[in-house]
XYZ file of C-alpha atoms in Angstrom:
67
model
C 0.478 9.280 -4.642
C 3.806 7.774 -5.557
C 4.233 5.784 -8.760
C 7.369 4.094 -10.073
C 7.036 2.292 -13.386
C 9.093 0.504 -15.990
C 8.111 -0.427 -19.535
C 9.294 -3.807 -20.720
C 8.676 -3.773 -24.445
C 7.615 -1.973 -27.590
C 3.921 -1.730 -26.702
C 3.109 0.359 -29.784
C 4.042 -2.663 -31.945
C 1.445 -4.813 -30.150
C -1.746 -3.023 -31.124
C -4.907 -5.131 -31.203
C -3.726 -7.656 -28.617
C -5.516 -8.452 -25.371
C -3.820 -6.891 -22.368
C -4.072 -8.052 -18.753
C -3.176 -6.078 -15.625
C -2.929 -7.289 -12.040
C -2.507 -5.282 -8.843
C -1.324 -6.820 -5.583
C -1.412 -5.086 -2.206
C 2.113 -5.483 -0.818
C 1.865 -3.502 2.430
C -0.611 -1.675 4.639
C 0.830 0.658 7.288
C -1.829 2.788 8.922
C -3.388 4.849 6.143
C -0.620 4.009 3.637
C -1.289 1.224 1.104
C 1.397 -0.030 -1.282
C 0.740 -2.020 -4.467
C 2.675 -3.682 -7.255
C 1.083 -3.708 -10.684
C 2.046 -5.895 -13.638
C 0.807 -5.726 -17.210
C 1.126 -8.317 -19.953
C -0.219 -9.090 -23.405
C -0.226 -12.169 -25.615
C 3.593 -11.970 -25.953
C 4.364 -11.634 -22.240
C 5.208 -8.860 -19.784
C 4.924 -5.257 -21.012
C 5.229 -3.251 -17.798
C 5.414 -3.149 -14.043
C 4.890 -0.472 -11.431
C 4.928 0.252 -7.717
C 2.166 2.533 -6.444
C 1.464 4.033 -3.017
C -1.899 5.480 -1.925
C -3.120 7.018 1.312
C -6.596 6.738 2.814
C -8.095 10.164 3.538
C -11.049 10.965 5.780
C -12.909 13.280 3.399
C -14.907 15.111 6.086
C -11.840 15.793 8.245
C -9.850 16.886 5.177
C -12.565 19.320 4.075
C -12.871 20.773 7.598
C -9.129 21.465 7.680
C -9.237 22.879 4.167
C -11.875 25.475 5.086
C -10.137 26.680 8.267
């Protein structure tokens, strides 16, 4: 997995507020899936990130692992 993130505020000063997070799929290339994630609270944006995941065939992976 690859994650790049950036904080946008003093989150520790915002305790007790409702937080919202949203993830959007930005690209799918074969088994690679890329997302952007944003987080906000009652005062606005508090963070953003880019995240990449890969789909894995568990049975095939385990077979290769035990060879």
